């Protein structure tokens, strides 16, 4: 069993050196056939737990399963065809669910998704520090996930994630293998960064 595949991902056009974990993070599709030990999994969710949130409501929920468990197959069945080609090779699948009402008064929490995404960002950075990689996915069927696990109103399936150690891209189907070699790219900040004045619509 390989311990870890080393792939250095290029960030095309990186303008300033970043905190090394942020430079290291990317979203791979090839994962090693190596389980993640339960303590490490618990650490990932501990990182999410300490994310900030509006009114400290902590509106995120994570439903996870490890490969070999029945629930893992149920999660994998909710993925889009494209994501199902690679994501179930990861040892850990997670459904990210936002609780959309406030515990304090039952009213809608308009920061539910914002806070949930932030918890995922925490988890991703923690994962990277442990040589794990997170690939988030919007390609899944939310209604199927709801039915499969009995997720009721007030809880919104938001995304899914595959988590694991970097694998060998050569083991992916050809088209995915090619994409794995692409550099990471980003929009120019001039499209979204405004210093003191707003120049969009
Ligand atoms: C909410 C969300 C949904 C995504 N959905 C998918 C998906 O369904 N399939 C996929 O292969 N990648 C998906 N991605 C991964 C993005 O394509 C990826 O983060 C983006 O291209 C930037 O690449 P990087 O994460 O390697 O920097 C998703 C990412 C996010 C945050």
Tab-separated table of C-alpha atoms and ligand atoms in Angstrom:
chain	number	residue	atom	x	y	z
A	1	UNK	CA	0.000	0.000	0.000
A	2	UNK	CA	1.409	3.389	-0.968
A	3	UNK	CA	1.772	5.776	1.941
A	4	UNK	CA	1.090	8.972	0.081
A	5	UNK	CA	1.304	10.061	-3.520
A	6	UNK	CA	3.189	13.315	-3.899
A	7	UNK	CA	1.594	15.754	-6.309
A	8	UNK	CA	2.457	19.402	-6.322
A	9	UNK	CA	-0.432	21.356	-7.698
A	10	UNK	CA	0.413	24.616	-9.448
A	11	UNK	CA	-1.552	27.681	-8.528
A	12	UNK	CA	-1.421	29.594	-11.799
A	13	UNK	CA	-0.950	33.297	-11.206
A	14	UNK	CA	-0.490	33.111	-7.436
A	15	UNK	CA	0.436	36.703	-6.610
A	16	UNK	CA	1.539	36.474	-3.007
A	17	UNK	CA	2.940	33.579	-0.994
A	18	UNK	CA	0.211	32.172	1.246
A	19	UNK	CA	0.039	30.307	4.485
A	20	UNK	CA	1.476	26.928	3.376
A	21	UNK	CA	-1.711	24.965	4.121
A	22	UNK	CA	-3.689	27.259	1.844
A	23	UNK	CA	-1.099	26.831	-0.882
A	24	UNK	CA	-1.180	23.073	-0.464
A	25	UNK	CA	-4.981	22.653	-0.573
A	26	UNK	CA	-6.681	21.565	-3.765
A	27	UNK	CA	-9.553	19.298	-4.758
A	28	UNK	CA	-8.264	15.981	-6.062
A	29	UNK	CA	-10.273	13.122	-7.560
A	30	UNK	CA	-7.751	10.349	-7.001
A	31	UNK	CA	-7.554	9.002	-3.470
A	32	UNK	CA	-5.424	6.296	-1.909
A	33	UNK	CA	-7.115	3.131	-0.750
A	34	UNK	CA	-6.117	4.032	2.793
A	35	UNK	CA	-8.631	4.417	5.616
A	36	UNK	CA	-8.654	7.467	7.854
A	37	UNK	CA	-8.439	6.533	11.495
A	38	UNK	CA	-11.397	7.508	13.706
A	39	UNK	CA	-9.368	9.993	15.770
A	40	UNK	CA	-8.336	11.811	12.635
A	41	UNK	CA	-11.939	11.916	11.446
A	42	UNK	CA	-12.956	13.300	14.833
A	43	UNK	CA	-10.251	15.963	14.514
A	44	UNK	CA	-11.664	17.087	11.169
A	45	UNK	CA	-15.068	17.671	12.684
A	46	UNK	CA	-13.509	19.304	15.746
A	47	UNK	CA	-11.996	21.875	13.371
A	48	UNK	CA	-15.440	22.508	11.891
A	49	UNK	CA	-16.869	22.782	15.385
A	50	UNK	CA	-14.676	25.763	16.247
A	51	UNK	CA	-15.664	27.833	13.248
A	52	UNK	CA	-17.308	31.158	14.053
A	53	UNK	CA	-21.013	31.572	13.338
A	54	UNK	CA	-23.732	34.153	13.607
A	55	UNK	CA	-25.067	34.205	17.216
A	56	UNK	CA	-22.822	31.179	17.748
A	57	UNK	CA	-25.707	29.098	16.372
A	58	UNK	CA	-23.341	26.597	14.708
A	59	UNK	CA	-25.929	25.717	12.076
A	60	UNK	CA	-23.808	23.096	10.307
A	61	UNK	CA	-24.541	19.378	10.353
A	62	UNK	CA	-22.316	16.665	8.909
A	63	UNK	CA	-23.542	13.193	8.043
A	64	UNK	CA	-20.577	10.939	7.321
A	65	UNK	CA	-19.706	7.346	6.628
A	66	UNK	CA	-16.487	5.471	5.937
A	67	UNK	CA	-15.960	3.065	3.081
A	68	UNK	CA	-17.291	-0.378	3.931
A	69	UNK	CA	-20.264	0.943	5.891
A	70	UNK	CA	-23.770	0.598	4.487
A	71	UNK	CA	-24.318	4.332	4.933
A	72	UNK	CA	-21.281	5.002	2.731
A	73	UNK	CA	-23.009	3.263	-0.176
A	74	UNK	CA	-26.187	5.198	0.564
A	75	UNK	CA	-24.231	8.454	0.404
A	76	UNK	CA	-22.442	7.374	-2.767
A	77	UNK	CA	-25.798	6.567	-4.365
A	78	UNK	CA	-26.819	10.212	-3.957
A	79	UNK	CA	-23.888	11.492	-6.040
A	80	UNK	CA	-24.277	12.602	-9.642
A	81	UNK	CA	-23.108	10.107	-12.254
A	82	UNK	CA	-19.965	12.154	-12.846
A	83	UNK	CA	-18.979	12.348	-9.209
A	84	UNK	CA	-19.804	8.687	-8.664
A	85	UNK	CA	-17.015	7.844	-11.101
A	86	UNK	CA	-14.341	8.888	-8.611
A	87	UNK	CA	-15.660	10.046	-5.224
A	88	UNK	CA	-16.527	6.606	-3.785
A	89	UNK	CA	-12.818	5.715	-4.011
A	90	UNK	CA	-12.278	8.095	-1.100
A	91	UNK	CA	-12.347	6.501	2.348
A	92	UNK	CA	-14.736	9.120	3.763
A	93	UNK	CA	-17.901	10.636	2.326
A	94	UNK	CA	-19.679	13.490	4.053
A	95	UNK	CA	-22.984	15.221	3.448
A	96	UNK	CA	-22.977	18.835	4.601
A	97	UNK	CA	-26.372	19.991	5.844
A	98	UNK	CA	-27.326	23.467	7.005
A	99	UNK	CA	-29.858	23.948	9.768
A	100	UNK	CA	-31.890	26.881	8.472
A	101	UNK	CA	-33.720	27.975	11.618
A	102	UNK	CA	-32.362	29.636	14.748
A	103	UNK	CA	-32.425	27.574	17.938
A	104	UNK	CA	-32.847	30.798	19.900
A	105	UNK	CA	-36.250	31.713	18.405
A	106	UNK	CA	-37.154	29.328	15.562
A	107	UNK	CA	-36.837	32.098	12.981
A	108	UNK	CA	-34.962	31.593	9.686
A	109	UNK	CA	-31.203	31.811	10.000
A	110	UNK	CA	-30.074	33.840	7.032
A	111	UNK	CA	-26.462	33.012	7.800
A	112	UNK	CA	-26.976	29.243	7.834
A	113	UNK	CA	-25.210	28.596	4.531
A	114	UNK	CA	-22.516	31.202	5.148
A	115	UNK	CA	-21.643	29.672	8.518
A	116	UNK	CA	-21.833	26.119	7.202
A	117	UNK	CA	-19.419	26.956	4.383
A	118	UNK	CA	-17.078	28.498	6.887
A	119	UNK	CA	-17.129	25.339	8.994
A	120	UNK	CA	-16.198	23.374	5.862
A	121	UNK	CA	-13.333	25.779	5.207
A	122	UNK	CA	-12.023	25.120	8.722
A	123	UNK	CA	-12.350	21.387	8.177
A	124	UNK	CA	-10.528	21.625	4.839
A	125	UNK	CA	-7.560	23.455	6.296
A	126	UNK	CA	-7.362	21.022	9.227
A	127	UNK	CA	-7.534	18.148	6.727
A	128	UNK	CA	-4.694	19.628	4.687
A	129	UNK	CA	-2.547	19.866	7.802
A	130	UNK	CA	-2.966	16.093	8.230
A	131	UNK	CA	-2.125	15.328	4.572
A	132	UNK	CA	-5.805	14.777	3.828
A	133	UNK	CA	-7.615	16.409	0.931
A	134	UNK	CA	-11.243	17.476	0.713
A	135	UNK	CA	-13.168	17.556	-2.538
A	136	UNK	CA	-16.518	19.301	-2.133
A	137	UNK	CA	-19.337	18.397	-4.479
A	138	UNK	CA	-22.530	20.112	-5.489
A	139	UNK	CA	-23.237	17.278	-7.891
A	140	UNK	CA	-25.600	15.088	-5.902
A	141	UNK	CA	-29.354	14.625	-5.510
A	142	UNK	CA	-30.552	16.452	-2.420
A	143	UNK	CA	-33.987	14.818	-2.452
A	144	UNK	CA	-32.438	11.397	-2.635
A	145	UNK	CA	-30.233	12.248	0.326
A	146	UNK	CA	-33.273	13.459	2.265
A	147	UNK	CA	-35.193	10.250	1.514
A	148	UNK	CA	-32.271	7.931	2.177
A	149	UNK	CA	-31.558	9.383	5.619
A	150	UNK	CA	-34.886	10.909	6.631
A	151	UNK	CA	-33.651	14.516	6.606
A	152	UNK	CA	-36.644	16.725	7.353
A	153	UNK	CA	-37.658	20.352	6.984
A	154	UNK	CA	-35.390	22.993	8.418
A	155	UNK	CA	-32.314	21.050	7.359
A	156	UNK	CA	-30.962	21.802	3.880
A	157	UNK	CA	-28.544	19.486	2.136
A	158	UNK	CA	-25.826	21.867	1.007
A	159	UNK	CA	-22.954	19.888	-0.461
A	160	UNK	CA	-21.166	16.590	-0.218
A	161	UNK	CA	-17.462	15.967	0.297
A	162	UNK	CA	-15.026	13.214	-0.479
A	163	UNK	CA	-12.049	13.137	1.895
A	164	UNK	CA	-8.898	11.080	1.704
A	165	UNK	CA	-5.169	10.825	1.101
A	166	UNK	CA	-3.866	11.774	-2.342
A	167	UNK	CA	-3.977	8.893	-4.767
A	168	UNK	CA	-2.419	8.175	-8.116
A	169	UNK	CA	-4.195	10.148	-10.878
A	170	UNK	CA	-3.106	7.465	-13.370
A	171	UNK	CA	-5.729	5.224	-11.795
A	172	UNK	CA	-8.522	7.585	-12.850
A	173	UNK	CA	-10.374	7.310	-16.172
A	174	UNK	CA	-8.430	9.167	-18.913
A	175	UNK	CA	-10.550	12.332	-19.029
A	176	UNK	CA	-10.385	12.783	-15.257
A	177	UNK	CA	-6.691	11.962	-15.203
A	178	UNK	CA	-6.037	14.840	-17.594
A	179	UNK	CA	-8.015	17.298	-15.488
A	180	UNK	CA	-6.020	16.301	-12.437
A	181	UNK	CA	-2.885	17.694	-14.092
A	182	UNK	CA	-4.421	21.123	-14.743
A	183	UNK	CA	-3.144	24.018	-12.667
A	184	UNK	CA	-5.520	25.704	-10.244
A	185	UNK	CA	-6.799	28.944	-11.735
A	186	UNK	CA	-8.656	31.908	-10.304
A	187	UNK	CA	-10.383	35.062	-11.495
A	188	UNK	CA	-8.403	38.271	-11.428
A	189	UNK	CA	-9.136	40.132	-8.156
A	190	UNK	CA	-10.160	43.182	-10.209
A	191	UNK	CA	-13.416	41.288	-10.855
A	192	UNK	CA	-14.355	41.053	-7.181
A	193	UNK	CA	-12.087	43.221	-5.065
A	194	UNK	CA	-13.062	46.834	-4.449
A	195	UNK	CA	-10.994	49.330	-2.502
A	196	UNK	CA	-13.288	52.058	-1.290
A	197	UNK	CA	-15.659	52.219	-4.238
A	198	UNK	CA	-18.091	49.859	-5.951
A	199	UNK	CA	-17.720	49.540	-9.693
A	200	UNK	CA	-20.035	46.612	-10.430
A	201	UNK	CA	-23.762	46.907	-11.159
B	1	LIG	C1	-19.923	23.993	-3.320
B	1	LIG	C2	-18.972	23.271	-4.236
B	1	LIG	C3	-19.460	22.370	-5.159
B	1	LIG	C4	-18.583	21.654	-5.985
B	1	LIG	N1	-19.074	20.673	-6.795
B	1	LIG	C5	-18.221	19.857	-7.443
B	1	LIG	C6	-18.702	18.696	-8.103
B	1	LIG	O1	-19.903	18.367	-8.086
B	1	LIG	N2	-17.796	17.903	-8.739
B	1	LIG	C7	-16.464	18.193	-8.752
B	1	LIG	O2	-15.701	17.423	-9.337
B	1	LIG	N3	-15.969	19.276	-8.104
B	1	LIG	C8	-16.810	20.104	-7.436
B	1	LIG	N4	-16.330	21.172	-6.715
B	1	LIG	C9	-14.884	21.448	-6.702
B	1	LIG	C10	-14.566	22.729	-7.482
B	1	LIG	O3	-14.681	22.459	-8.859
B	1	LIG	C11	-13.155	23.205	-7.111
B	1	LIG	O4	-13.139	23.584	-5.747
B	1	LIG	C12	-12.740	24.411	-7.962
B	1	LIG	O5	-12.590	24.029	-9.304
B	1	LIG	C13	-11.424	24.995	-7.491
B	1	LIG	O6	-10.424	24.013	-7.489
B	1	LIG	P1	-9.554	23.718	-6.198
B	1	LIG	O7	-10.522	23.356	-5.078
B	1	LIG	O8	-8.675	22.557	-6.559
B	1	LIG	O9	-8.803	24.958	-5.867
B	1	LIG	C14	-17.175	21.897	-5.918
B	1	LIG	C15	-16.692	22.832	-4.985
B	1	LIG	C16	-17.568	23.505	-4.150
B	1	LIG	C17	-17.008	24.463	-3.117
